[in-house]
Structure formats: C-alpha cells, structure tokens
PDB file of C-alpha atoms in Angstrom:
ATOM      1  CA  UNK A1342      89.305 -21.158  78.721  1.00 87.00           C
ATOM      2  CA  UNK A1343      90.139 -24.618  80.272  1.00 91.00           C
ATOM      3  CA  UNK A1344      89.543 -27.698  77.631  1.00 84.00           C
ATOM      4  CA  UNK A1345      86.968 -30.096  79.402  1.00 87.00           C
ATOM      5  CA  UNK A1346      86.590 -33.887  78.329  1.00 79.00           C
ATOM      6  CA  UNK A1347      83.560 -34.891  80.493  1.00 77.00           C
ATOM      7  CA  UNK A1348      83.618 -38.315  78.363  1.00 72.00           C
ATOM      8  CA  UNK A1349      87.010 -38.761  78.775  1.00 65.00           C
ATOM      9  CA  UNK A1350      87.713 -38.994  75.088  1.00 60.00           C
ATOM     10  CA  UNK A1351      90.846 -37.427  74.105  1.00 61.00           C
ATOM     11  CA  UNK A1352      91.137 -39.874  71.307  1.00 55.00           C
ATOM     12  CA  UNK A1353      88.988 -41.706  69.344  1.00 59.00           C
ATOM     13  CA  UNK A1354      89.560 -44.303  66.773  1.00 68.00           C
ATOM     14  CA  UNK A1355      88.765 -43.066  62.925  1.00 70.00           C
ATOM     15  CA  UNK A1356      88.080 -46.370  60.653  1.00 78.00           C
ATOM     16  CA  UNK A1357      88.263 -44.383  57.532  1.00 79.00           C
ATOM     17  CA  UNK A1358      91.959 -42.932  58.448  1.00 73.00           C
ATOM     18  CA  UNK A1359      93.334 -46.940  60.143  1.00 75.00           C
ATOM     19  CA  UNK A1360      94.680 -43.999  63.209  1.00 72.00           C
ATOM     20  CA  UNK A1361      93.787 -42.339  66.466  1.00 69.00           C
ATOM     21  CA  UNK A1362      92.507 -38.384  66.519  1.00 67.00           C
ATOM     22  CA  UNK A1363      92.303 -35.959  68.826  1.00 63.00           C
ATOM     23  CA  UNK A1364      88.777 -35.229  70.178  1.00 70.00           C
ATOM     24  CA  UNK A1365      87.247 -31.644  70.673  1.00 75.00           C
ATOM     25  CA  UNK A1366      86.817 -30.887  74.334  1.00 84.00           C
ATOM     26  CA  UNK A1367      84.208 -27.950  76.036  1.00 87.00           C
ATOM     27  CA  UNK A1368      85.597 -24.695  76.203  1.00 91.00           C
ATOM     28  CA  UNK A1369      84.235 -23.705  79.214  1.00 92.00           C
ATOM     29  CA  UNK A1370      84.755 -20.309  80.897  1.00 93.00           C
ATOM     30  CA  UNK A1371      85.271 -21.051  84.139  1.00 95.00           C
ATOM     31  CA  UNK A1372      87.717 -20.684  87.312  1.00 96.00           C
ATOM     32  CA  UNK A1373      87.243 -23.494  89.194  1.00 97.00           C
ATOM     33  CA  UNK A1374      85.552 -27.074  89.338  1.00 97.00           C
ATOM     34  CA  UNK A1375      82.804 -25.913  91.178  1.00 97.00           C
ATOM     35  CA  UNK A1376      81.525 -23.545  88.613  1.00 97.00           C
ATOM     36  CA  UNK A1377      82.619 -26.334  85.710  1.00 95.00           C
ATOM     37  CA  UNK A1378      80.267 -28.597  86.829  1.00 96.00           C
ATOM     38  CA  UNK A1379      77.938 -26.503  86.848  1.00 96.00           C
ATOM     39  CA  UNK A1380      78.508 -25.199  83.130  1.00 94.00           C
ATOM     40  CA  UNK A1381      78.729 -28.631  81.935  1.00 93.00           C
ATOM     41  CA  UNK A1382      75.213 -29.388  83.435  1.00 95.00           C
ATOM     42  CA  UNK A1383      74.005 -26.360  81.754  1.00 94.00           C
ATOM     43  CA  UNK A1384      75.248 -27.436  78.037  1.00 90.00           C
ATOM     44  CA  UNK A1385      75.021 -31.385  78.139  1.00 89.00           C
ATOM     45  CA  UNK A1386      72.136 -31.938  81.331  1.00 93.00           C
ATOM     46  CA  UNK A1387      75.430 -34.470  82.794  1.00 92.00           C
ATOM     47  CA  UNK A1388      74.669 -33.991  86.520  1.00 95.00           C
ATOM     48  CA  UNK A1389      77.965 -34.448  88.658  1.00 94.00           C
ATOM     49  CA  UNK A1390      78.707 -35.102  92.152  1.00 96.00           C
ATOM     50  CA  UNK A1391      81.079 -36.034  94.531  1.00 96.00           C
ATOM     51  CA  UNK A1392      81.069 -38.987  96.037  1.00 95.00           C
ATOM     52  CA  UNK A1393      82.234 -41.377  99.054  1.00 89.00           C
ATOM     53  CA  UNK A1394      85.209 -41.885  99.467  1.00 80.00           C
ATOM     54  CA  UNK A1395      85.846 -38.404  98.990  1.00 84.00           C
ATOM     55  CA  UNK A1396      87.975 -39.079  95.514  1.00 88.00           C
ATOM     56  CA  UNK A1397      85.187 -39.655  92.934  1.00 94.00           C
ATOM     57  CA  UNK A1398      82.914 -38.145  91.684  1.00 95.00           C
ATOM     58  CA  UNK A1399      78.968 -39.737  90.364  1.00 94.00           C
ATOM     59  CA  UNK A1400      78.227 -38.657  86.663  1.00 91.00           C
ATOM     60  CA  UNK A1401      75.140 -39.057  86.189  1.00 94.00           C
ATOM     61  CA  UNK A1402      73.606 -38.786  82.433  1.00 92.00           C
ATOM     62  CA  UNK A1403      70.940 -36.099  83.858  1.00 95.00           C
ATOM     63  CA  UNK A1404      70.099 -34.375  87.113  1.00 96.00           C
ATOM     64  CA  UNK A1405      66.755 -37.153  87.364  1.00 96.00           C
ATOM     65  CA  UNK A1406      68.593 -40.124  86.401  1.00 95.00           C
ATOM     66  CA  UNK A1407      69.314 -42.286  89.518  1.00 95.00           C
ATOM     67  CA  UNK A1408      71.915 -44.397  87.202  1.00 94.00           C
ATOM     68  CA  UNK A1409      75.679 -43.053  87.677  1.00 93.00           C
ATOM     69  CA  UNK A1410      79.129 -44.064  86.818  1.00 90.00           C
ATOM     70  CA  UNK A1411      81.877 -43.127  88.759  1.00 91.00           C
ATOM     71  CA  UNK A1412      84.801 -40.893  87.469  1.00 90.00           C
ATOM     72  CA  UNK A1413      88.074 -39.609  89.050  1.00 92.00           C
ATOM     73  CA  UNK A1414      88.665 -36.115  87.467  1.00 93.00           C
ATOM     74  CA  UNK A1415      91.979 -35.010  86.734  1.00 93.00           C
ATOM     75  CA  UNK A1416      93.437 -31.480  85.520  1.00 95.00           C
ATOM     76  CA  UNK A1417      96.722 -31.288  83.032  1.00 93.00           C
ATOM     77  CA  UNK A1418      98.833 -28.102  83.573  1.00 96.00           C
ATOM     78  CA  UNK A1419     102.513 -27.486  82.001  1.00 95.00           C
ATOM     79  CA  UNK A1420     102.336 -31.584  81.337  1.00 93.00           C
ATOM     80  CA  UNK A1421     101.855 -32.268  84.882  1.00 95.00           C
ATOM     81  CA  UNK A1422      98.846 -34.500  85.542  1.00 93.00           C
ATOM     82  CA  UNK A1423      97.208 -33.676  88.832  1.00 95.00           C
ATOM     83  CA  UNK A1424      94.213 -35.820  90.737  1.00 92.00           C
ATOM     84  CA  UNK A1425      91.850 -33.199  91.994  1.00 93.00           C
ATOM     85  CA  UNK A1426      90.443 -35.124  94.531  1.00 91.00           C
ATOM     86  CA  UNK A1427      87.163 -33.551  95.397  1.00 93.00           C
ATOM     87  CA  UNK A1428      88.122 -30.298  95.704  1.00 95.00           C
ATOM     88  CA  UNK A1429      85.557 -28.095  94.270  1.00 96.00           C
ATOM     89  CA  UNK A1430      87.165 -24.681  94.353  1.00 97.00           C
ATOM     90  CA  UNK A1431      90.379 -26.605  92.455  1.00 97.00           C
ATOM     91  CA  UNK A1432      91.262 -23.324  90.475  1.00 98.00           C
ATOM     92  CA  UNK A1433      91.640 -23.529  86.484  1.00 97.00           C
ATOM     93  CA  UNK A1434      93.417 -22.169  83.835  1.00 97.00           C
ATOM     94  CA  UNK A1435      92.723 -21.182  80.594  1.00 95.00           C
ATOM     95  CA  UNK A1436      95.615 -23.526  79.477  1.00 95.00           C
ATOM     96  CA  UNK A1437      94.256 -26.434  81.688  1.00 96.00           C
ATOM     97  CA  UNK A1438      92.962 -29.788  80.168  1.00 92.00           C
ATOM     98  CA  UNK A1439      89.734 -31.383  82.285  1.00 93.00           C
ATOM     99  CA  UNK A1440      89.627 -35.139  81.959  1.00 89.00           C
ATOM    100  CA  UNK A1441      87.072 -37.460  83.610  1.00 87.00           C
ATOM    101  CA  UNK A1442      87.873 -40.966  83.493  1.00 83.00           C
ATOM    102  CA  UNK A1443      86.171 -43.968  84.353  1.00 77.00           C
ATOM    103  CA  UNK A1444      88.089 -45.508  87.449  1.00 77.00           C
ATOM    104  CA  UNK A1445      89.856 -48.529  86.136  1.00 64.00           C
ATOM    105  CA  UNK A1446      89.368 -51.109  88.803  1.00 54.00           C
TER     106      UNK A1446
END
C-alpha cells in the first residue's frame, strides 16, 4: 500500500531526543490519486481538489470549510521524485511515498 503524508511531515523535530524522526504516513489501499483522495477524506474529513493553474491542488481542512491551502503533490518511486501535476488517475504503488507540500513561494 502506497505511504501517504497529506501534512507533508516526513520529519518532525523530537525535543526530548535534540534530532529529527521519521513520521508515520497513511497506508492507504489505493491505485491511483483519484481514489487516494478520496480515502484520505474518508479517514481525516481533509477535502482535496485541484486547482487553477492545473498544478495544485486546494486542501481544505473539511469538505464545508471554505478556507484552503494550496499543495503541489508529489509521488517517490525507486528514489525518483515525480510532480503529479493534476493527474487524477496518476497510478500508485504499493512501494510509492505520497507527499503534499505547501508550495514554497
């Protein structure tokens, strides 16, 4: 089952150990993007969108909440980053990573 980090947090800063550590993603069993937005709206109510220009997507913390940030979504595979786009039947892989990440400017 792909890995998805719909927060983007791969690592996370632990106080207690002074060191960065890895960050559980959602094992989600699914094929493509299309049906892994959907799951991920099923187990965390995160309602997600594509946008315009067709490269983003809107999260949105719920499917009622009119508030959004905008993340570019991006699939690991054999340590090859690739930028979905907005491509919804993307396939997956049960080896692929899913990270959403804020766009940085």
């Amino acid at each position: 089952m792909p890995e998805v980090h719909p927060r983007g947090q791969v690592l996370a800063f632990d106080q207690s150990l002074n060191t960065f550590v890895a960050q559980p993603g959602l094992m989600l069993p699914c094929t493509n993007i299309a049906e892994m937005l959907e799951q991920i709206e099923a187990r965390t109510g995160a309602y997600i969108v594509p946008h315009d220009p067709p490269k983003y997507f809107r999260y949105h913390l719920s499917r009622d909440d009119p508030t959004f940030v905008l993340v570019d979504i991006h699939v690991t595979r054999d340590g090859e980053e690739i930028c979905i786009k907005q491509d919804m039947s993307f396939p997956l892989f049960p080896s692929d990573t899913v990270i959403f990440g804020r766009l940085a400017c």
